[in-house]
Short mmCIF file of C-alpha atoms in Angstrom, two decimals:
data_model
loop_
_atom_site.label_atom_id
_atom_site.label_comp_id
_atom_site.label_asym_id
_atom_site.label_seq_id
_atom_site.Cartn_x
_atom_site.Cartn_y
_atom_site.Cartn_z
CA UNK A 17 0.00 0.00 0.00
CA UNK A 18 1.41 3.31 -1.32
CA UNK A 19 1.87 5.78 1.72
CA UNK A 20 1.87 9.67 1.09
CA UNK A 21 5.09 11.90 2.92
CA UNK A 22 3.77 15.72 3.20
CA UNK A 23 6.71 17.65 2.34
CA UNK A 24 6.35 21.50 1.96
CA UNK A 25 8.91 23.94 0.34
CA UNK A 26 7.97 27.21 2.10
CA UNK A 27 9.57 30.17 0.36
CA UNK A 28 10.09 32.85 3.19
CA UNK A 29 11.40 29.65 5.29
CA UNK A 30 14.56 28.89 3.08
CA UNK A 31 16.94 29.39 6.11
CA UNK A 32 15.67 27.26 9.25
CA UNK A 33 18.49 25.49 10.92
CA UNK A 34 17.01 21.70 10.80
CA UNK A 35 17.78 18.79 12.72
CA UNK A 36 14.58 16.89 13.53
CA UNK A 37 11.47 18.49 14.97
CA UNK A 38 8.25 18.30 16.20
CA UNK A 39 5.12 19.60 17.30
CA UNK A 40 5.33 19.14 21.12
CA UNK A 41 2.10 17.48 22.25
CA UNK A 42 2.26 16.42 26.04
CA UNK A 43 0.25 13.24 26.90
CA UNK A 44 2.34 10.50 26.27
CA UNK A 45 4.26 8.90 29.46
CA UNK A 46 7.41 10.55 30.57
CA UNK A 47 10.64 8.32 29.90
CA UNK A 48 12.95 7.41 32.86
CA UNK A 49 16.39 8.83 32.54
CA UNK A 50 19.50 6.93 31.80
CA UNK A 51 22.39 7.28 30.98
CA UNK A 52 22.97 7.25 26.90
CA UNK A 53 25.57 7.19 24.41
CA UNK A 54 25.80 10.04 22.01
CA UNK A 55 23.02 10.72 19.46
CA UNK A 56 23.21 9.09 16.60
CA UNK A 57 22.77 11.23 13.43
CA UNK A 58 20.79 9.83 10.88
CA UNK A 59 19.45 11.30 7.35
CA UNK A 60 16.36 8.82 6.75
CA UNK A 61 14.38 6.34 8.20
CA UNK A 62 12.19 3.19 7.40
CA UNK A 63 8.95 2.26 6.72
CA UNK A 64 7.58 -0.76 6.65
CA UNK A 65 5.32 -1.67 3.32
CA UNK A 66 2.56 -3.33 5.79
CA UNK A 67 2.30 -1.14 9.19
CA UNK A 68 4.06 2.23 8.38
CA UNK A 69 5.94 1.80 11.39
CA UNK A 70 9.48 3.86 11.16
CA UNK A 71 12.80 2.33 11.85
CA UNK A 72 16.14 3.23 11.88
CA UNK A 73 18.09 1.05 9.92
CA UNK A 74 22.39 2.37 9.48
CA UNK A 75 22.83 -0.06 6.48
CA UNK A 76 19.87 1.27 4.11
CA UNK A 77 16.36 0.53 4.02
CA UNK A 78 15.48 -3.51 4.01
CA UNK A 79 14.05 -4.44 0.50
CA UNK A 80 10.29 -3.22 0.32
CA UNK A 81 10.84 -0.58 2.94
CA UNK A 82 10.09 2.65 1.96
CA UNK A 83 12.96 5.88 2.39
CA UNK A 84 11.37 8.58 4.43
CA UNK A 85 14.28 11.44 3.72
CA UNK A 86 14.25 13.40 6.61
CA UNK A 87 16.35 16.01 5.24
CA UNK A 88 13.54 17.30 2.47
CA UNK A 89 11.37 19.43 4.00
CA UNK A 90 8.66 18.97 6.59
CA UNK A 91 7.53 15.38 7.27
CA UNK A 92 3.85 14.37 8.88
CA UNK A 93 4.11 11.08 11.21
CA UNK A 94 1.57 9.70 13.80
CA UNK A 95 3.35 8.54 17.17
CA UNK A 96 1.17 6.08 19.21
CA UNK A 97 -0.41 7.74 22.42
CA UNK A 98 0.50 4.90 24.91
CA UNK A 99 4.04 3.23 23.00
CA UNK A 100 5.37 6.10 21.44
CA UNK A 101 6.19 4.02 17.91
CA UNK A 102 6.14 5.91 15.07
CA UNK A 103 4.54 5.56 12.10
CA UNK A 104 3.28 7.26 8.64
CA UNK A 105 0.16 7.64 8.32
CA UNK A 106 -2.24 5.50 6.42
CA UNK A 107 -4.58 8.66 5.39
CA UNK A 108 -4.18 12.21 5.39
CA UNK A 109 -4.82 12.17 8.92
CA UNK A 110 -3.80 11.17 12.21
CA UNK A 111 -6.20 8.53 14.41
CA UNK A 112 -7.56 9.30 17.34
CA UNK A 113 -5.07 6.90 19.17
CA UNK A 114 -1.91 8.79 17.30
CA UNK A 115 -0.47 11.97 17.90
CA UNK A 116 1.02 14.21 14.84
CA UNK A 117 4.28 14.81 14.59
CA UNK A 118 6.34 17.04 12.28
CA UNK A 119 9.48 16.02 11.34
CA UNK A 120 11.67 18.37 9.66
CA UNK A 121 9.60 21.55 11.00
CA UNK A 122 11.44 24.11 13.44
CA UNK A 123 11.91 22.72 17.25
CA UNK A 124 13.90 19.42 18.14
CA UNK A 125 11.74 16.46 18.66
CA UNK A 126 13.92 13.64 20.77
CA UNK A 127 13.08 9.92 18.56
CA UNK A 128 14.76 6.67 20.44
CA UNK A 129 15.05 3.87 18.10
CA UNK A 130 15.74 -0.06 19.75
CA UNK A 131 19.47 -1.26 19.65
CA UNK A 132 17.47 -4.86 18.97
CA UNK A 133 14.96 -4.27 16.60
CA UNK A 134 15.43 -0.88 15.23
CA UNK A 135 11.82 0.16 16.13
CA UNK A 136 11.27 3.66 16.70
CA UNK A 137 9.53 5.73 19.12
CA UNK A 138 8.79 9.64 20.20
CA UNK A 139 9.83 10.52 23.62
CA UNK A 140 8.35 13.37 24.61
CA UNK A 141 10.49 13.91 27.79
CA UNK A 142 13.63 13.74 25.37
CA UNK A 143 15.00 10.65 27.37
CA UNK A 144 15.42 7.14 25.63
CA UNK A 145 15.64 3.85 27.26
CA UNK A 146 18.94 1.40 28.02
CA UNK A 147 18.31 -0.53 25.32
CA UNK A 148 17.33 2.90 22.69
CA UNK A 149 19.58 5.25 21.00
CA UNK A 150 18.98 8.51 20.48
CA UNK A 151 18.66 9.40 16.94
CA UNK A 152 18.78 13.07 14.97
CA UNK A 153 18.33 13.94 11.42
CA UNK A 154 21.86 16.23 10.33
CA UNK A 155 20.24 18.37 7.74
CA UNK A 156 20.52 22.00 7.82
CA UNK A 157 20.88 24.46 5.90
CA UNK A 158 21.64 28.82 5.60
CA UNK A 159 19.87 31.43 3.98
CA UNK A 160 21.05 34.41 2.88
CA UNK A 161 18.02 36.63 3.79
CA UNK A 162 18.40 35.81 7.22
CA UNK A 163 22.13 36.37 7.33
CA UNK A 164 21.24 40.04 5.82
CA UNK A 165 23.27 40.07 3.14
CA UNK A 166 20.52 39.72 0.73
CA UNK A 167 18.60 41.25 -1.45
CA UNK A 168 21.39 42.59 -3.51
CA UNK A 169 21.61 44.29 -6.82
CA UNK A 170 23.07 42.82 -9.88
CA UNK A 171 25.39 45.64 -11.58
CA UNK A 172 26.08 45.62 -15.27
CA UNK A 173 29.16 45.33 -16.77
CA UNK A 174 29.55 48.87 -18.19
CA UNK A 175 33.23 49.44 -16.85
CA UNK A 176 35.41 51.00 -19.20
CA UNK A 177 38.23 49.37 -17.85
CA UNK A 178 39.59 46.34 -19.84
CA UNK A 179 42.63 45.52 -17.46
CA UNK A 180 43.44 44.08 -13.52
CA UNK A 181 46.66 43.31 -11.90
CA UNK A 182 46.77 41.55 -8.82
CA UNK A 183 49.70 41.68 -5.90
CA UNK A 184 51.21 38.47 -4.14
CA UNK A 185 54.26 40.04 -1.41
CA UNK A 186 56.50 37.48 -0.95
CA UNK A 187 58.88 37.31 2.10
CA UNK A 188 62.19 34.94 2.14
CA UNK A 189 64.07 35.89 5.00
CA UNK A 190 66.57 33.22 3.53
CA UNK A 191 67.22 35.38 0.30
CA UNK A 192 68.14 32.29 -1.62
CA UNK A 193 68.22 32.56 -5.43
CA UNK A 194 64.94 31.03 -7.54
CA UNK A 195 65.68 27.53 -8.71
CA UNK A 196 61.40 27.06 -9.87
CA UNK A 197 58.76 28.98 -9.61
CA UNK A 198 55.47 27.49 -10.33
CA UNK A 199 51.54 29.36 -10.44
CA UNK A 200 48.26 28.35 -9.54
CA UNK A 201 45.16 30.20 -11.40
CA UNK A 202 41.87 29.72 -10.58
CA UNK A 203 39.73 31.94 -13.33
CA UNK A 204 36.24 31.68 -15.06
CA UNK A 205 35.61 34.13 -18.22
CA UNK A 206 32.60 34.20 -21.03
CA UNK A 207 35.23 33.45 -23.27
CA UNK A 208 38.37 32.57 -21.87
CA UNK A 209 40.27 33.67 -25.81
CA UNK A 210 40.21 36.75 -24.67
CA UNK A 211 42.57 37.11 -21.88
CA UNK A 212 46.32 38.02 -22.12
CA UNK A 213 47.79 36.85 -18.51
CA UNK A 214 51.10 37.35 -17.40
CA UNK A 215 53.52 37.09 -13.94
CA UNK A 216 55.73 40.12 -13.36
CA UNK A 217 58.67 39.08 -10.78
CA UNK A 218 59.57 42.14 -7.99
CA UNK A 219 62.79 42.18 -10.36
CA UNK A 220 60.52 43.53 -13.10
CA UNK A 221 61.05 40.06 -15.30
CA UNK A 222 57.60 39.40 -17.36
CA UNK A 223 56.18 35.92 -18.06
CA UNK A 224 53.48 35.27 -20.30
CA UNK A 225 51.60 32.72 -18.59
CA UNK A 226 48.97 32.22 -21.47
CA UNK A 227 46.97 34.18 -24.15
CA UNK A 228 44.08 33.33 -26.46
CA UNK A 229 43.16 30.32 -25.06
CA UNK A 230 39.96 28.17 -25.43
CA UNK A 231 37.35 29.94 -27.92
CA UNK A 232 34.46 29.12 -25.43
CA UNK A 233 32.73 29.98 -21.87
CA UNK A 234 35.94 28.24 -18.96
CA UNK A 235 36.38 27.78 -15.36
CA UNK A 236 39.64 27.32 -15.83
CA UNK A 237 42.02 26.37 -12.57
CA UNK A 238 45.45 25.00 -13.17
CA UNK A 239 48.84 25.05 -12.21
CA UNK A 240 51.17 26.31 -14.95
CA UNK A 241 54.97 24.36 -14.51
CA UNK A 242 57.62 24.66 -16.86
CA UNK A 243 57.93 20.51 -16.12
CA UNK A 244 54.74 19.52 -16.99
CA UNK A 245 54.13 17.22 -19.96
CA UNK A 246 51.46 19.41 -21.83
CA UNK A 247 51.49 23.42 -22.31
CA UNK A 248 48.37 24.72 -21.86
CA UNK A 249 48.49 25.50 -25.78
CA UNK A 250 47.33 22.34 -26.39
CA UNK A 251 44.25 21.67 -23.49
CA UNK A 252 41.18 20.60 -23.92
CA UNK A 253 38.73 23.25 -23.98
CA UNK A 254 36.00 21.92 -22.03
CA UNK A 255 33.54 23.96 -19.56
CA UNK A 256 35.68 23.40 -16.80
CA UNK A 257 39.51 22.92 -17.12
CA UNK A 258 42.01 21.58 -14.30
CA UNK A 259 45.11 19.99 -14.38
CA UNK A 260 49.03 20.92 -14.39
CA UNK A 261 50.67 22.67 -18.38
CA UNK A 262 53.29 24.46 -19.20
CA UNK A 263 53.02 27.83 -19.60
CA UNK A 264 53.56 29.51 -23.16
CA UNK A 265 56.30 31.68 -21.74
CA UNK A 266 58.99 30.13 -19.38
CA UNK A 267 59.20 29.86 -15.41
CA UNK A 268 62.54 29.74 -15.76
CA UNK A 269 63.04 32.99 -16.67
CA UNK A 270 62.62 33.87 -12.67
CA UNK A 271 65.41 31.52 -12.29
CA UNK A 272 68.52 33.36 -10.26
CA UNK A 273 66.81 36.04 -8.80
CA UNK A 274 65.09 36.71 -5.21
CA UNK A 275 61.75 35.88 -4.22
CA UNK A 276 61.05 38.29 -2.00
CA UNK A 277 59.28 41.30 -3.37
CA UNK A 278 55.88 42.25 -5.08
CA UNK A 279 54.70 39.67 -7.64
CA UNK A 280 52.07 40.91 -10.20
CA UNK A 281 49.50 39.29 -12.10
CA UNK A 282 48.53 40.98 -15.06
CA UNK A 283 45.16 40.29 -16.73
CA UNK A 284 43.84 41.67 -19.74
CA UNK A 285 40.59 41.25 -21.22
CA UNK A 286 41.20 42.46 -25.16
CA UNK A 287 37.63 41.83 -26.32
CA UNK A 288 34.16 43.56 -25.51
CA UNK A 289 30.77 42.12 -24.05
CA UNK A 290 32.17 39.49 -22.33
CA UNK A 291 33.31 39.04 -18.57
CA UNK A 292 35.10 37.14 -16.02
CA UNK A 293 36.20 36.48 -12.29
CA UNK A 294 39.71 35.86 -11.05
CA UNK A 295 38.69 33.33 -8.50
CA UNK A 296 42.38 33.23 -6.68
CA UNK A 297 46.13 32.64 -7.60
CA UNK A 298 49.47 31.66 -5.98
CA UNK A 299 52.76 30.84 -5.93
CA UNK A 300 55.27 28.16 -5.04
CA UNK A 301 58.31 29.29 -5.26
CA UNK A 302 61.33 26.86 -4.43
CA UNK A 303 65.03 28.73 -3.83
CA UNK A 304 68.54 27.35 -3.45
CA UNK A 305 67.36 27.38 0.36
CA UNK A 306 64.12 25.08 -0.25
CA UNK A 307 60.94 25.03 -0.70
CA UNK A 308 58.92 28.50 0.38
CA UNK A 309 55.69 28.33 2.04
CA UNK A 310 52.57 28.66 -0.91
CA UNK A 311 51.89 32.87 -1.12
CA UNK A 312 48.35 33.36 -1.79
CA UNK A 313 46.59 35.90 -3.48
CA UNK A 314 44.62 38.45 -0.83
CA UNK A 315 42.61 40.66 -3.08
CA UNK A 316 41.11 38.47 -5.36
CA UNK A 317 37.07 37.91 -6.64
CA UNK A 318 38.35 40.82 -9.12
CA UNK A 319 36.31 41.19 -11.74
CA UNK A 320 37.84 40.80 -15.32
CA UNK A 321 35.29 43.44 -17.05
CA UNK A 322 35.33 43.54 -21.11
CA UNK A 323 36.49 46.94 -23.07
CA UNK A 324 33.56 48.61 -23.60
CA UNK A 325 30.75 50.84 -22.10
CA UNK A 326 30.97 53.72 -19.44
CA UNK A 327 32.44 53.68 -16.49
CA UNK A 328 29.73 52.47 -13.96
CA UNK A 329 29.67 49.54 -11.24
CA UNK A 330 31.54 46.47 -11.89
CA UNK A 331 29.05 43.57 -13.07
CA UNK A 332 29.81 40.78 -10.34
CA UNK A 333 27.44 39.93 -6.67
CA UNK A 334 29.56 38.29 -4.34
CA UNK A 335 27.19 37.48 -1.40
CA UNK A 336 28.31 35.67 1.38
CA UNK A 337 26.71 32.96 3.94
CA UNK A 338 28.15 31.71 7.50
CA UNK A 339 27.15 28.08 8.04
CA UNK A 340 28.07 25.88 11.32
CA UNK A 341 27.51 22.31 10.98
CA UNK A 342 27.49 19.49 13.80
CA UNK A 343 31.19 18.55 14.17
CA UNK A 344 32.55 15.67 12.40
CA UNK A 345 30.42 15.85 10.10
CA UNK A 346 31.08 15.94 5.83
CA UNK A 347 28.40 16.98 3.19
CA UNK A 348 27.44 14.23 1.46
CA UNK A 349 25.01 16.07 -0.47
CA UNK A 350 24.22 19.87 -0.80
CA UNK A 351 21.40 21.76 -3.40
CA UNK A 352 21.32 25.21 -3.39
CA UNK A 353 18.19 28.08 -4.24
CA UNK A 354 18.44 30.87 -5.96
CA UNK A 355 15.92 33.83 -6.18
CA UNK A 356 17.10 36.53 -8.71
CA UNK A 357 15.14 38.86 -10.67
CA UNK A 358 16.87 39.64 -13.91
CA UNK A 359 15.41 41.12 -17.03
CA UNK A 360 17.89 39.39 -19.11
CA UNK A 361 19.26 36.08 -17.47
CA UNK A 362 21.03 34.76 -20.60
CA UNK A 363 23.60 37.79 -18.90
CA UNK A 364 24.00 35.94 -16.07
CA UNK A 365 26.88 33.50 -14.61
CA UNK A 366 26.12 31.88 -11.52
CA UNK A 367 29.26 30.20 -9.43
CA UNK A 368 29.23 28.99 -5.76
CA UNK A 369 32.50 29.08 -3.47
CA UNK A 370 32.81 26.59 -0.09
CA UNK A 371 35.12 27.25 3.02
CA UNK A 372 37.78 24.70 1.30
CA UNK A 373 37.63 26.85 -1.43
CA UNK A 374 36.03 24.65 -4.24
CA UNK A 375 33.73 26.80 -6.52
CA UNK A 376 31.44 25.05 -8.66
CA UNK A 377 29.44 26.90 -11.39
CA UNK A 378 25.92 26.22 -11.60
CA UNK A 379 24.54 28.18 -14.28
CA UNK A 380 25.40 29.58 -17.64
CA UNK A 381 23.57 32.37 -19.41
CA UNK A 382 20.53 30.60 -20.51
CA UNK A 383 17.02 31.64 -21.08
CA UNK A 384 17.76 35.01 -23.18
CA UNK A 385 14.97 37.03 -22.68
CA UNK A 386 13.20 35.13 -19.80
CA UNK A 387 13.34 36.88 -16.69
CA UNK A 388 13.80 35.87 -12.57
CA UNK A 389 14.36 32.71 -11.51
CA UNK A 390 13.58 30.73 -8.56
CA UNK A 391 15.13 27.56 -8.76
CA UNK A 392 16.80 24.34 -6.43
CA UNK A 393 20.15 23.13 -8.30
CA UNK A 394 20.32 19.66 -7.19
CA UNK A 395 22.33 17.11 -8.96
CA UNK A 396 19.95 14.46 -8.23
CA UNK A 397 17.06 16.42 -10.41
CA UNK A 398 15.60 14.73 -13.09
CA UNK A 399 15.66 17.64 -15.59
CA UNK A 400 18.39 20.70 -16.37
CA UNK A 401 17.14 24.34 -15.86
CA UNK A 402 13.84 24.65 -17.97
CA UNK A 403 13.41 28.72 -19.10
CA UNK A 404 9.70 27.91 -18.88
CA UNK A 405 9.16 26.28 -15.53
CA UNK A 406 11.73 28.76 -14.08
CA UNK A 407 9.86 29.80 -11.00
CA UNK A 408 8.13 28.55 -8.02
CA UNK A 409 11.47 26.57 -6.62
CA UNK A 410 11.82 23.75 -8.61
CA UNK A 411 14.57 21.12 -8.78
CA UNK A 412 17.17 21.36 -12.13
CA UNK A 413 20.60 20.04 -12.19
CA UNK A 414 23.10 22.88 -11.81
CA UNK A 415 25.22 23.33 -15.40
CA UNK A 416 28.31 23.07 -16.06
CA UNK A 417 29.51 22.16 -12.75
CA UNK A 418 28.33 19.50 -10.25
CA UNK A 419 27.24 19.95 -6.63
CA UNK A 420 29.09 16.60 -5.54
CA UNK A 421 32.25 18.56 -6.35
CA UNK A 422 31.39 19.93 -2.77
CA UNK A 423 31.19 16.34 -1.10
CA UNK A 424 33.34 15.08 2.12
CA UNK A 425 34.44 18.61 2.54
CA UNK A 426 33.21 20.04 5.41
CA UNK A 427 30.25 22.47 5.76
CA UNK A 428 31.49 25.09 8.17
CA UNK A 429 32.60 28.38 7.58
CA UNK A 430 31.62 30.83 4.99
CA UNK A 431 30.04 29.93 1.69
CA UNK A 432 30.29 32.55 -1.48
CA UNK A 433 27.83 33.42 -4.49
CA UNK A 434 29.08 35.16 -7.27
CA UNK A 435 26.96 36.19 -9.47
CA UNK A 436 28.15 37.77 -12.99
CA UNK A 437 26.47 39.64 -15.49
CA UNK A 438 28.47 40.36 -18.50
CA UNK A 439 26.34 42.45 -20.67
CA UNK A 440 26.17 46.26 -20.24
CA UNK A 441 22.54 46.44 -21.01
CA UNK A 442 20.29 44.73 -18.21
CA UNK A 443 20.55 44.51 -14.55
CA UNK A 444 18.86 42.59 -11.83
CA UNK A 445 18.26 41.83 -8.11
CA UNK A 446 19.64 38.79 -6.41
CA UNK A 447 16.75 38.49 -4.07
CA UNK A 448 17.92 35.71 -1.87
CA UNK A 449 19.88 32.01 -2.10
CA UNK A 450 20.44 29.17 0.21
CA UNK A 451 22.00 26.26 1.12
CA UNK A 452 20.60 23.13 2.05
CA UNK A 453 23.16 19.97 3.67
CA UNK A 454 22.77 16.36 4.16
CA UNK A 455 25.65 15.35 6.46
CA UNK A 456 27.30 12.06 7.12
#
């Protein structure tokens, strides 16, 4: 018999921090307090195909059983008034003998589940038995409304600028001589052809790292070594390029002098319409003294505007979240919601950053003329982004980029959207994103 899980998307309630919850109803008998292990933190429980009852099983549902993902949304159970087993129910409603629960919802519900049989139970003094272990659902999830750093406009790129440099300061107390000298780029651009990039040494020597590279849309983020077997000449041009090449110019060229000093990457964008992000760069520099520690870039999410237009805002969003997960915990799978209004959202590039530092680009100037969106990127959707279904929060896989680029990292710590629009023309409103974790 087919059993129906109520799971609402609310749109205002994007944020909630969710672990499991409940509508306290008093009634059923208090528990008596032992003493008990550590929760266990669980993402789903089982129901069985003939009574409904839940259990918690670690190694996956038994055949038949049904998944009840309590990570989706809000879930409607029925506890039993005098046991406290737990069940879904068989009609839209509750029986008389059953109390509804909420699962999912916004205050912690405690749910003991047998060491024996798996069986589980509401306890609504929060207390479970010897032979019960606490269990808790580890989804959560951050919204940027709440964190106030939404809604935020979406600038044009009008900026008349068609150049960046950006500054690394290396120290070497040492003051050995350069012996390699390798760079890590981490850069996305409309059309990647049109960048000139190049190292300046605090000596004044110039490198060019690469130009004209890849006629299409790139994330690109590589490390350029003159030892590498394959100069980045010659890559692949796919969406989203990583790997170790040789620069055109040559490293080696650095070779002799001293590290210490201002280094300078130089970017030029020699094309109109188009935009880009430098994401981050650094250096490892080895010296006849070893190997120095990795210098990191400290201004970067620099904008790479095109050539043309007047001089007005630069056309990226970078907007910000906090998140603090339950420790010990890894993502093992994350969506994320955007709400943007846009008049023009083929302008628009959509990239998200984590803590670690992996960005993942979820959406590529599609649509043309269709404007807003209000969509869940979730790798597991059945469908990419459809321009006319765009609103009301449904699921699409993100594109280019995957989501699961983000798994076993950890969830903590500040989470970036960057938002480009590359045409000088239309602007927009990024009204509000989110993030939304199942932990393991």
């Amino acid at each position: 018999m087919a059993h129906r899980v109520s799971i609402r998307r609310p749109y205002r309630n994007l944020l909630a921090i969710v672990l499991i919850a409940t509508t306290l109803v008093s009634g059923l008998a208090t528990q008596r307090a032992v003493a008990q292990p550590a929760p266990t933190v669980v993402n789903a429980l089982c129901a069985s195909p003939w009574t409904g009852a839940l259990y918690y099983q670690p190694n996956g549902c038994l055949p038949g059983y049904q998944e009840i993902d309590l990570t989706a949304g809000e879930v409607t159970v029925c506890a039993n008034r005098y046991t406290g087993q737990v069940s879904i129910p068989r009609g839209t409603d509750c029986p008389p003998t059953m109390l509804p629960l909420i699962l999912g919802g916004a205050e912690p519900v405690t749910l003991c589940s047998s060491l024996y049989t798996g069986a589980v139970r509401y306890s609504p003094g929060g207390t479970c038995l010897g032979k019960e272990a606490e269990v808790i659902a580890a989804a959560f999830s951050a919204d940027c409304l709440t964190s106030g750093d939404c809604p935020r406009p979406l600038p044009e790129v009008t900026d008349t600028i068609g150049a960046i440099t950006s500054d690394i300061v290396v120290n070497d107390p040492a003051g050995g001589q350069i012996t390699d000298v390798n760079v890590v780029i981490d850069v996305s651009h409309a059309w990647l052809t049109d960048l000139d990039i190049y190292l300046e040494s605090p000596a004044g020597t110039v490198v060019e790292l690469f130009t004209d590279v890849c006629t299409v849309e790139v994330d690109l983020d590589v490390t350029l070594d003159d030892e590498a077997a394959t100069s980045i000449d010659a890559v692949a041009c796919t969406p989203q390029i990583t790997g170790t090449f040789q620069p055109v110019g040559s490293l080696s060229d650095f070779d002799g002098e001293l590290a210490s000093g201002t280094w300078q990457l130089q970017v030029t964008d020699d094309a109109s319409a188009n935009a880009g992000l430098l994401w981050d760069w650094s250096l490892e520099i080895t010296t006849t003294n070893g190997v120095l520690p990795t210098a990191g870039c400290t201004d970067c999410f620099l904008l790479i505007p095109g050539t043309s237009g007047a001089a007005a805002p630069h056309g990226v969003t970078v907007s910000r979240i906090t998140a603090a997960a339950p420790a010990g915990l890894q993502i093992a799978d994350l969506n994320l919601t955007v709400d943007i209004s846009h008049t023009f959202l083929g302008d628009l590039h959509i990239h998200l950053l984590s803590p670690s530092g992996t960005h993942v680009k979820v959406f590529e100037q599609a649509c043309g003329v269709a404007v807003d969106m209000q969509a869940v990127f979730d790798d597991e959707a059945a469908t990419g982004f459809d321009c006319d279904n765009r609103l009301g929060f449904n699921s699409y896989q993100p594109d280019p980029g995957l989501l699961s680029a983000f798994d076993n990292e950890s969830a903590s710590g500040t989470w970036t959207l960057v938002v480009i629009d590359d045409s000088n023309v239309d602007a927009g409103t990024l009204n509000d994103w989110a993030l939304g974790f199942l932990l393991n």
